[in-house]
Short mmCIF file of C-alpha atoms and ligand atoms in Angstrom, two decimals:
data_model
loop_
_atom_site.label_atom_id
_atom_site.label_comp_id
_atom_site.label_asym_id
_atom_site.label_seq_id
_atom_site.Cartn_x
_atom_site.Cartn_y
_atom_site.Cartn_z
CA UNK A 1 2.89 41.57 59.85
CA UNK A 2 6.10 40.67 61.65
CA UNK A 3 7.53 43.32 63.98
CA UNK A 4 11.26 43.09 64.61
CA UNK A 5 12.27 44.37 68.03
CA UNK A 6 16.01 44.48 67.62
CA UNK A 7 18.11 46.95 65.70
CA UNK A 8 21.23 45.44 64.18
CA UNK A 9 24.34 47.22 65.48
CA UNK A 10 27.36 47.35 63.18
CA UNK A 11 30.94 46.96 64.37
CA UNK A 12 34.04 47.17 62.17
CA UNK A 13 37.17 45.16 62.87
CA UNK A 14 40.30 44.09 60.98
CA UNK A 15 40.20 40.38 61.77
CA UNK A 16 37.19 38.47 63.02
CA UNK A 17 37.93 35.03 64.47
CA UNK A 18 34.85 32.81 64.65
CA UNK A 19 35.25 30.11 67.31
CA UNK A 20 37.78 30.15 70.15
CA UNK A 21 38.91 26.51 70.13
CA UNK A 22 42.51 25.43 69.50
CA UNK A 23 42.64 26.93 66.02
CA UNK A 24 40.80 30.10 67.02
CA UNK A 25 43.12 30.76 69.96
CA UNK A 26 46.16 30.49 67.66
CA UNK A 27 44.50 32.71 65.04
CA UNK A 28 43.33 35.45 67.42
CA UNK A 29 46.61 35.77 69.31
CA UNK A 30 48.65 35.78 66.08
CA UNK A 31 46.45 38.38 64.38
CA UNK A 32 46.48 40.72 67.38
CA UNK A 33 50.19 40.18 68.09
CA UNK A 34 50.90 41.25 64.52
CA UNK A 35 48.94 44.47 64.80
CA UNK A 36 45.38 43.69 63.64
CA UNK A 37 42.36 44.81 65.64
CA UNK A 38 40.91 41.41 66.45
CA UNK A 39 37.52 40.28 67.71
CA UNK A 40 36.68 36.70 68.65
CA UNK A 41 33.10 35.36 68.63
CA UNK A 42 32.67 32.21 70.69
CA UNK A 43 29.38 30.47 71.50
CA UNK A 44 30.60 29.17 74.89
CA UNK A 45 31.60 31.21 77.92
CA UNK A 46 35.31 30.34 77.64
CA UNK A 47 37.96 29.43 75.10
CA UNK A 48 39.40 26.02 74.30
CA UNK A 49 36.75 24.24 72.22
CA UNK A 50 37.16 20.52 72.67
CA UNK A 51 40.00 20.99 75.20
CA UNK A 52 37.66 22.68 77.69
CA UNK A 53 34.08 22.19 76.48
CA UNK A 54 34.51 18.43 76.05
CA UNK A 55 37.08 18.07 78.83
CA UNK A 56 39.58 16.57 76.40
CA UNK A 57 42.70 18.52 77.39
CA UNK A 58 45.49 17.12 75.27
CA UNK A 59 48.27 18.90 73.41
CA UNK A 60 48.67 16.29 70.66
CA UNK A 61 50.75 17.25 67.65
CA UNK A 62 53.19 19.23 69.80
CA UNK A 63 56.07 16.80 69.23
CA UNK A 64 57.61 14.50 66.65
CA UNK A 65 56.31 11.08 67.74
CA UNK A 66 59.63 9.40 66.95
CA UNK A 67 61.99 11.75 68.82
CA UNK A 68 59.67 13.75 71.12
CA UNK A 69 61.23 16.93 69.72
CA UNK A 70 58.90 19.92 69.94
CA UNK A 71 57.79 20.74 66.40
CA UNK A 72 54.99 23.25 67.08
CA UNK A 73 57.08 25.94 68.69
CA UNK A 74 54.89 29.01 68.24
CA UNK A 75 51.85 30.12 70.23
CA UNK A 76 51.00 26.53 71.23
CA UNK A 77 54.32 26.02 72.98
CA UNK A 78 54.17 29.53 74.47
CA UNK A 79 50.77 28.68 75.95
CA UNK A 80 52.06 25.33 77.20
CA UNK A 81 54.98 26.96 78.97
CA UNK A 82 52.82 29.74 80.45
CA UNK A 83 50.72 27.00 82.06
CA UNK A 84 53.94 25.83 83.73
CA UNK A 85 54.33 22.48 81.96
CA UNK A 86 57.68 23.24 80.28
CA UNK A 87 60.19 26.00 79.64
CA UNK A 88 60.46 27.85 76.33
CA UNK A 89 64.06 26.67 76.04
CA UNK A 90 63.04 23.00 76.19
CA UNK A 91 63.52 21.23 72.89
CA UNK A 92 62.10 17.81 73.77
CA UNK A 93 59.20 16.54 75.87
CA UNK A 94 59.28 13.41 78.05
CA UNK A 95 56.18 11.97 76.37
CA UNK A 96 54.29 12.11 73.06
CA UNK A 97 50.95 12.90 74.74
CA UNK A 98 50.64 16.03 76.90
CA UNK A 99 47.71 16.50 79.27
CA UNK A 100 46.88 19.99 80.54
CA UNK A 101 44.43 21.28 83.14
CA UNK A 102 41.41 22.62 81.20
CA UNK A 103 40.68 25.33 83.81
CA UNK A 104 44.27 26.54 83.60
CA UNK A 105 43.94 26.54 79.82
CA UNK A 106 40.87 28.83 79.99
CA UNK A 107 42.63 31.22 82.38
CA UNK A 108 45.87 31.34 80.40
CA UNK A 109 44.10 32.03 77.11
CA UNK A 110 42.06 34.83 78.74
CA UNK A 111 45.30 36.34 80.03
CA UNK A 112 46.99 36.07 76.62
CA UNK A 113 43.98 37.66 74.93
CA UNK A 114 44.24 40.52 77.41
CA UNK A 115 48.00 40.88 76.93
CA UNK A 116 47.79 41.04 73.14
CA UNK A 117 44.62 43.14 73.00
CA UNK A 118 42.30 40.49 71.57
CA UNK A 119 38.69 41.50 72.16
CA UNK A 120 36.59 38.43 72.94
CA UNK A 121 32.83 38.07 72.98
CA UNK A 122 31.84 34.87 74.74
CA UNK A 123 28.24 33.67 74.55
CA UNK A 124 28.13 35.01 70.99
CA UNK A 125 27.39 32.39 68.33
CA UNK A 126 27.86 33.20 64.67
CA UNK A 127 24.37 32.89 63.24
CA UNK A 128 24.70 33.98 59.61
CA UNK A 129 26.86 35.82 57.10
CA UNK A 130 26.27 38.54 54.52
CA UNK A 131 28.22 38.14 51.29
CA UNK A 132 29.02 40.64 48.58
CA UNK A 133 30.50 38.99 45.50
CA UNK A 134 33.40 36.85 46.70
CA UNK A 135 33.73 38.66 50.03
CA UNK A 136 32.12 38.08 53.38
CA UNK A 137 30.83 41.55 54.09
CA UNK A 138 29.45 40.88 57.56
CA UNK A 139 29.11 38.12 60.11
CA UNK A 140 26.01 38.15 62.28
CA UNK A 141 25.91 37.25 65.93
CA UNK A 142 23.16 37.48 68.53
CA UNK A 143 23.73 37.75 72.26
CA UNK A 144 22.28 39.46 75.31
CA UNK A 145 23.38 42.82 73.87
CA UNK A 146 21.25 42.32 70.77
CA UNK A 147 21.99 41.46 67.17
CA UNK A 148 25.30 42.56 65.68
CA UNK A 149 26.70 42.70 62.17
CA UNK A 150 30.46 42.48 62.49
CA UNK A 151 32.10 43.96 59.40
CA UNK A 152 35.61 42.50 59.14
CA UNK A 153 38.37 42.94 56.61
CA UNK A 154 39.24 39.24 56.99
CA UNK A 155 37.33 36.41 58.66
CA UNK A 156 39.05 33.35 60.10
CA UNK A 157 36.61 30.47 60.42
CA UNK A 158 37.69 28.29 63.31
CA UNK A 159 34.24 26.97 64.21
CA UNK A 160 35.33 23.36 63.64
CA UNK A 161 32.28 23.01 61.41
CA UNK A 162 33.22 25.64 58.77
CA UNK A 163 29.97 27.46 59.57
CA UNK A 164 31.14 30.79 58.14
CA UNK A 165 32.67 29.42 54.95
CA UNK A 166 29.74 27.09 54.27
CA UNK A 167 27.11 29.80 54.90
CA UNK A 168 29.18 32.11 52.69
CA UNK A 169 28.83 29.69 49.78
CA UNK A 170 32.22 27.92 49.85
CA UNK A 171 32.14 24.28 48.75
CA UNK A 172 32.68 21.61 51.41
CA UNK A 173 32.55 17.86 51.89
CA UNK A 174 30.86 15.93 54.64
CA UNK A 175 31.08 12.20 55.15
CA UNK A 176 27.92 10.11 55.33
CA UNK A 177 29.75 7.99 57.93
CA UNK A 178 31.54 10.58 60.08
CA UNK A 179 33.56 9.59 63.10
CA UNK A 180 31.35 9.11 66.17
CA UNK A 181 30.72 11.79 68.76
CA UNK A 182 31.72 11.18 72.39
CA UNK A 183 30.37 12.59 75.64
CA UNK A 184 33.18 12.40 78.18
CA UNK A 185 32.42 11.86 81.87
CA UNK A 186 34.32 12.17 85.14
CA UNK A 187 34.18 9.82 88.08
CA UNK A 188 35.56 10.63 91.52
CA UNK A 189 36.71 8.59 94.53
CA UNK A 190 37.96 5.71 92.39
CA UNK A 191 40.87 3.46 93.26
CA UNK A 192 42.88 4.04 90.11
CA UNK A 193 45.10 1.09 89.18
CA UNK A 194 47.33 0.46 86.14
CA UNK A 195 44.91 -2.00 84.57
CA UNK A 196 41.65 -0.26 85.46
CA UNK A 197 40.86 0.62 81.84
CA UNK A 198 41.23 -3.04 80.83
CA UNK A 199 38.97 -4.20 83.67
CA UNK A 200 36.37 -1.58 82.75
CA UNK A 201 36.59 -2.60 79.09
CA UNK A 202 35.90 -6.23 80.02
CA UNK A 203 32.77 -5.21 81.94
CA UNK A 204 31.50 -3.21 78.96
CA UNK A 205 32.19 -6.10 76.58
CA UNK A 206 30.19 -8.50 78.76
CA UNK A 207 27.19 -6.18 78.79
CA UNK A 208 27.06 -5.44 75.10
CA UNK A 209 24.44 -8.04 74.44
CA UNK A 210 20.79 -7.19 74.98
CA UNK A 211 19.74 -3.67 75.86
CA UNK A 212 22.32 -3.07 78.58
CA UNK A 213 24.69 -1.02 76.45
CA UNK A 214 24.46 0.03 72.81
CA UNK A 215 28.17 0.44 71.98
CA UNK A 216 31.41 1.85 73.30
CA UNK A 217 34.91 2.91 72.27
CA UNK A 218 38.13 2.35 74.25
CA UNK A 219 37.55 2.93 77.10
CA UNK A 220 40.32 5.52 77.33
CA UNK A 221 41.04 7.15 80.70
CA UNK A 222 43.00 10.08 81.96
CA UNK A 223 43.34 11.54 85.44
CA UNK A 224 43.78 15.07 86.72
CA UNK A 225 43.93 13.77 90.32
CA UNK A 226 44.99 10.41 91.83
CA UNK A 227 41.44 9.32 92.74
CA UNK A 228 39.64 10.63 89.69
CA UNK A 229 39.21 9.55 86.06
CA UNK A 230 37.80 11.15 82.94
CA UNK A 231 36.45 8.56 80.54
CA UNK A 232 36.28 8.63 76.76
CA UNK A 233 34.01 5.67 75.97
CA UNK A 234 30.54 6.71 74.79
CA UNK A 235 30.13 6.43 71.05
CA UNK A 236 27.27 8.25 69.36
CA UNK A 237 26.85 7.84 65.63
CA UNK A 238 24.60 10.68 64.49
CA UNK A 239 24.96 13.68 62.15
CA UNK A 240 26.30 16.42 64.42
CA UNK A 241 25.06 19.40 62.39
CA UNK A 242 21.42 18.43 62.76
CA UNK A 243 20.27 20.10 66.00
CA UNK A 244 17.75 17.43 66.87
CA UNK A 245 20.18 14.59 66.16
CA UNK A 246 22.93 16.27 68.16
CA UNK A 247 20.54 16.77 71.08
CA UNK A 248 19.58 13.11 70.91
CA UNK A 249 23.29 12.36 70.94
CA UNK A 250 23.75 14.38 74.14
CA UNK A 251 20.79 12.53 75.70
CA UNK A 252 22.07 9.10 74.67
CA UNK A 253 25.57 10.03 75.75
CA UNK A 254 24.35 10.80 79.26
CA UNK A 255 22.33 7.55 79.38
CA UNK A 256 25.35 5.53 78.26
CA UNK A 257 27.75 7.32 80.61
CA UNK A 258 25.52 6.61 83.61
CA UNK A 259 24.99 3.01 82.50
CA UNK A 260 28.74 2.46 82.27
CA UNK A 261 29.26 4.03 85.68
CA UNK A 262 26.53 1.87 87.25
CA UNK A 263 27.96 -1.33 85.69
CA UNK A 264 31.43 -0.57 86.99
CA UNK A 265 30.08 0.29 90.42
CA UNK A 266 28.19 -3.01 90.52
CA UNK A 267 31.08 -5.15 89.32
CA UNK A 268 34.40 -3.57 90.26
CA UNK A 269 35.57 -2.99 93.87
CA UNK A 270 37.64 0.00 92.66
CA UNK A 271 34.31 1.85 92.13
CA UNK A 272 32.76 0.89 95.50
CA UNK A 273 32.69 4.49 96.81
CA UNK A 274 32.89 6.22 93.47
CA UNK A 275 30.56 9.04 92.44
CA UNK A 276 29.64 10.65 89.14
CA UNK A 277 31.20 14.13 89.04
CA UNK A 278 30.07 15.44 85.66
CA UNK A 279 29.52 14.76 81.99
CA UNK A 280 30.51 17.00 79.09
CA UNK A 281 30.10 19.97 79.39
CA UNK A 282 29.08 19.11 75.81
CA UNK A 283 29.34 16.16 73.48
CA UNK A 284 32.55 16.12 71.45
CA UNK A 285 32.20 16.27 67.68
CA UNK A 286 35.10 14.77 65.76
CA UNK A 287 34.11 15.34 62.16
CA UNK A 288 31.62 17.45 60.21
CA UNK A 289 32.28 19.77 57.24
CA UNK A 290 35.69 19.89 55.58
CA UNK A 291 36.06 22.75 53.11
CA UNK A 292 37.23 22.00 49.59
CA UNK A 293 40.17 24.36 49.57
CA UNK A 294 42.75 25.41 47.01
CA UNK A 295 44.58 22.21 48.00
CA UNK A 296 43.22 19.15 49.80
CA UNK A 297 45.77 17.28 51.87
CA UNK A 298 45.57 13.50 51.45
CA UNK A 299 46.65 10.41 53.33
CA UNK A 300 49.24 9.84 50.60
CA UNK A 301 50.76 13.28 51.37
CA UNK A 302 51.08 12.21 55.00
CA UNK A 303 52.37 8.69 54.39
CA UNK A 304 54.91 9.79 51.75
CA UNK A 305 55.68 12.99 53.63
CA UNK A 306 55.29 15.16 50.54
CA UNK A 307 56.89 18.57 50.83
CA UNK A 308 55.05 21.78 49.86
CA UNK A 309 56.41 25.25 49.09
CA UNK A 310 53.54 26.77 51.04
CA UNK A 311 53.91 24.63 54.20
CA UNK A 312 52.85 26.61 57.29
CA UNK A 313 52.82 23.98 60.03
CA UNK A 314 53.94 20.39 60.56
CA UNK A 315 51.43 17.67 61.37
CA UNK A 316 52.71 14.68 63.31
CA UNK A 317 49.92 12.74 65.01
CA UNK A 318 48.79 9.19 64.21
CA UNK A 319 46.04 8.76 61.64
CA UNK A 320 43.28 8.22 64.18
CA UNK A 321 39.87 7.55 62.63
CA UNK A 322 37.34 6.38 65.19
CA UNK A 323 35.13 3.75 63.54
CA UNK A 324 31.45 4.32 62.93
CA UNK A 325 30.79 0.78 61.66
CA UNK A 326 29.48 -0.59 64.96
CA UNK A 327 32.82 -2.03 66.09
CA UNK A 328 33.70 -1.52 69.75
CA UNK A 329 36.72 -1.20 72.00
CA UNK A 330 40.14 0.12 71.03
CA UNK A 331 40.60 0.56 67.28
CA UNK A 332 44.11 0.07 65.87
CA UNK A 333 45.62 3.38 64.76
CA UNK A 334 49.16 3.49 66.02
CA UNK A 335 50.84 1.10 63.56
CA UNK A 336 51.89 3.93 61.26
CA UNK A 337 53.98 6.64 62.91
CA UNK A 338 54.07 9.71 60.65
CA UNK A 339 57.28 11.59 60.02
CA UNK A 340 56.34 15.26 60.66
CA UNK A 341 54.72 16.33 57.41
CA UNK A 342 53.88 19.64 55.70
CA UNK A 343 50.41 21.18 55.86
CA UNK A 344 50.03 23.64 52.98
CA UNK A 345 48.63 27.16 53.43
CA UNK A 346 46.24 26.43 50.54
CA UNK A 347 44.35 23.88 52.69
CA UNK A 348 43.00 26.90 54.63
CA UNK A 349 41.77 28.83 51.57
CA UNK A 350 38.13 28.12 50.77
CA UNK A 351 37.08 28.33 47.14
CA UNK A 352 34.82 31.21 46.02
CA UNK A 353 35.74 33.51 48.92
CA UNK A 354 38.65 35.94 49.01
CA UNK A 355 38.67 37.35 52.54
CA UNK A 356 38.25 34.10 54.47
CA UNK A 357 40.60 31.46 55.87
CA UNK A 358 39.47 28.23 57.50
CA UNK A 359 41.75 26.67 60.12
CA UNK A 360 41.50 23.61 62.36
CA UNK A 361 39.48 20.48 61.89
CA UNK A 362 37.40 21.92 59.05
CA UNK A 363 40.35 22.81 56.78
CA UNK A 364 40.71 21.08 53.42
CA UNK A 365 41.69 17.46 54.06
CA UNK A 366 40.40 14.11 52.93
CA UNK A 367 38.57 12.23 55.65
CA UNK A 368 41.60 9.94 56.10
CA UNK A 369 44.12 12.79 56.31
CA UNK A 370 41.91 14.60 58.82
CA UNK A 371 42.43 11.60 61.13
CA UNK A 372 45.86 13.14 61.76
CA UNK A 373 45.56 16.87 60.96
CA UNK A 374 42.55 17.41 63.29
CA UNK A 375 44.46 17.17 66.58
CA UNK A 376 44.58 20.17 68.90
CA UNK A 377 48.07 21.53 68.45
CA UNK A 378 48.19 21.02 64.70
CA UNK A 379 44.92 23.00 64.62
CA UNK A 380 46.46 25.75 66.78
CA UNK A 381 49.47 25.93 64.47
CA UNK A 382 47.20 26.35 61.45
CA UNK A 383 45.33 29.08 63.32
CA UNK A 384 48.55 30.91 64.10
CA UNK A 385 49.54 30.97 60.43
CA UNK A 386 46.03 32.10 59.48
CA UNK A 387 46.19 35.01 61.96
CA UNK A 388 49.46 36.30 60.50
CA UNK A 389 48.23 35.75 56.92
CA UNK A 390 45.09 37.77 57.69
CA UNK A 391 47.15 40.72 58.89
CA UNK A 392 49.38 40.47 55.79
CA UNK A 393 46.38 40.47 53.47
CA UNK A 394 45.00 43.59 55.13
CA UNK A 395 48.34 45.38 54.88
CA UNK A 396 48.84 44.46 51.22
CA UNK A 397 45.20 44.86 50.18
CA UNK A 398 45.37 41.44 48.51
CA UNK A 399 42.95 38.53 48.70
CA UNK A 400 43.94 35.59 50.89
CA UNK A 401 44.89 33.63 47.75
CA UNK A 402 47.62 36.11 46.85
CA UNK A 403 49.56 36.82 50.00
CA UNK A 404 53.32 36.28 49.96
CA UNK A 405 53.57 32.84 51.58
CA UNK A 406 57.37 32.94 51.77
CA UNK A 407 57.03 36.09 53.86
CA UNK A 408 54.42 34.38 56.06
CA UNK A 409 56.81 31.47 56.61
CA UNK A 410 59.54 33.99 57.49
CA UNK A 411 57.34 35.75 60.06
CA UNK A 412 56.39 32.40 61.64
CA UNK A 413 60.07 31.50 61.98
CA UNK A 414 61.09 34.92 63.36
CA UNK A 415 58.31 34.95 65.94
CA UNK A 416 59.43 31.57 67.26
CA UNK A 417 62.92 32.94 67.82
CA UNK A 418 61.63 36.18 69.38
CA UNK A 419 59.48 34.14 71.73
CA UNK A 420 62.57 32.39 73.08
CA UNK A 421 64.56 35.62 73.30
CA UNK A 422 61.77 37.23 75.33
CA UNK A 423 62.43 34.91 78.28
C1 LIG B 1 35.73 13.18 71.86
C2 LIG B 1 36.96 13.72 71.18
C3 LIG B 1 38.20 13.23 71.55
C4 LIG B 1 39.34 13.76 70.93
N1 LIG B 1 40.55 13.31 71.36
C5 LIG B 1 41.65 14.00 70.98
C6 LIG B 1 42.91 13.74 71.60
O1 LIG B 1 43.06 12.87 72.43
N2 LIG B 1 43.95 14.53 71.22
C7 LIG B 1 43.81 15.55 70.30
O2 LIG B 1 44.75 16.30 70.05
N3 LIG B 1 42.65 15.75 69.67
C8 LIG B 1 41.57 15.02 70.00
N4 LIG B 1 40.38 15.28 69.41
C9 LIG B 1 40.33 16.19 68.26
C10 LIG B 1 40.56 17.63 68.62
O3 LIG B 1 40.15 17.91 69.92
C11 LIG B 1 39.87 18.60 67.65
O4 LIG B 1 39.93 18.15 66.35
C12 LIG B 1 40.52 19.96 67.78
O5 LIG B 1 40.14 20.47 69.04
C13 LIG B 1 40.13 20.85 66.66
O6 LIG B 1 40.27 22.19 67.06
P1 LIG B 1 39.37 23.29 66.40
O7 LIG B 1 39.79 24.58 67.00
O8 LIG B 1 39.41 23.14 64.93
O9 LIG B 1 37.88 22.93 66.80
P2 LIG B 1 37.15 22.97 68.22
O10 LIG B 1 38.05 22.57 69.33
O11 LIG B 1 35.90 22.19 68.01
O12 LIG B 1 36.79 24.51 68.41
C14 LIG B 1 35.74 25.14 67.71
C15 LIG B 1 35.26 26.32 68.56
O13 LIG B 1 34.30 27.06 67.82
C16 LIG B 1 33.17 27.30 68.63
N5 LIG B 1 32.02 27.42 67.71
C17 LIG B 1 31.50 26.46 66.92
N6 LIG B 1 30.51 26.97 66.15
C18 LIG B 1 30.41 28.27 66.47
C19 LIG B 1 29.58 29.33 66.02
N7 LIG B 1 28.66 29.13 65.07
N8 LIG B 1 29.74 30.55 66.57
C20 LIG B 1 30.68 30.77 67.55
N9 LIG B 1 31.49 29.80 68.01
C21 LIG B 1 31.37 28.57 67.47
C22 LIG B 1 33.09 26.12 69.55
O14 LIG B 1 32.35 26.40 70.71
C23 LIG B 1 34.58 25.88 69.83
O15 LIG B 1 35.04 26.66 70.91
C24 LIG B 1 39.22 14.75 69.95
C25 LIG B 1 37.97 15.21 69.56
C26 LIG B 1 36.85 14.71 70.18
C27 LIG B 1 35.52 15.24 69.78
#
């Protein structure tokens, strides 16, 4: 006989946000700001998802690539300005690619959660769901406090992997050749020069033969300090939802990161006194489940810039699909510069469920379209719309499929203006 030691505690909430990455941050702040009692469940001990947990702190999708005009003006831009990188009155950015300090990101999100009354439970993974007909009745989490059944009116799935929607029975797609995972690593006491990435790339290319190095991407570098670099170069091609495979990916990522570091130290004077600061914290997963929503955005929609009546955010980033065919180095992805395009609300509505929205990199997109829609600030913009939509559904008593999208678009527009007036 099995004896269970834990009682399941039940907690009721208006909006439950599962995952506090880019999309989750947008969703939680928007839901709470608009009057919903909001709880966030996050498996890590901080917010940010890939921005903080992978040390990949970019605000891509914030601007129109052609003009550098800010196109994601809501919570994402508010957050950006609170970190001190711009003013809310700014209309254009000096660059297309914004780098932020991941520690400042964690702190600023915590402060915004506090300001808007978002309750957050870190170290609390979603482990299962309980469905009743087409509704998610409860979401289960387990943490040091025990096992909890959170009973929400609406769930926003921002896990990146569509865990909640998939476990709740919503259909999804998953590629048999997903984009590779990458474990980032940081090196200190380096002499950083303009062409260092090229020099490092040449070293990696020379050592590809034999057992020295299995593969690599880029390498792409960024620096938070003049003598330090974070490197995006390891390339792990394994299914990220399989726990054993993902763990092997972490292990191989660390091996490859150290190998790269050692090769550079041996061959490049710039690394003479360099030291390995850290890897991770965790391997970055680019692509897993994509829900099959009420609409699936396609590459054609992006290329032809199709307009949609239910547009809730503009996407703008390049179509960046990291290859998983064994090719190495820098893959071409900047030839086509998208005109900011519409992302429909329906791409966040999973089929078969009526009180769930899915925002961020697991929304409904073809694999090709996701190459652009997955970036951080586009994900945060989707989350923001989802948070407001959740509150609207609760107020109207309607399923997520039937909310008044014109009203949602109106609220998004008004809140942007109010944000500026609040300065
Ligand atoms: C290596 C790498 C490099 C990238 N480079 C760039 C770049 O340069 N620019 C750019 O804009 N984008 C880049 N991306 C893509 C981008 O970072 C993501 O697509 C984006 O962060 C998606 O945001 P998200 O909120 O949907 O998902 P995520 O950022 O993955 O957030 C998901 C959150 O949910 C949490 N979570 C997951 N499962 C559970 C669970 N069961 N219970 C509780 N919590 C859970 C996670 O811990 C995480 O905090 C990169 C991605 C990777 C992996």
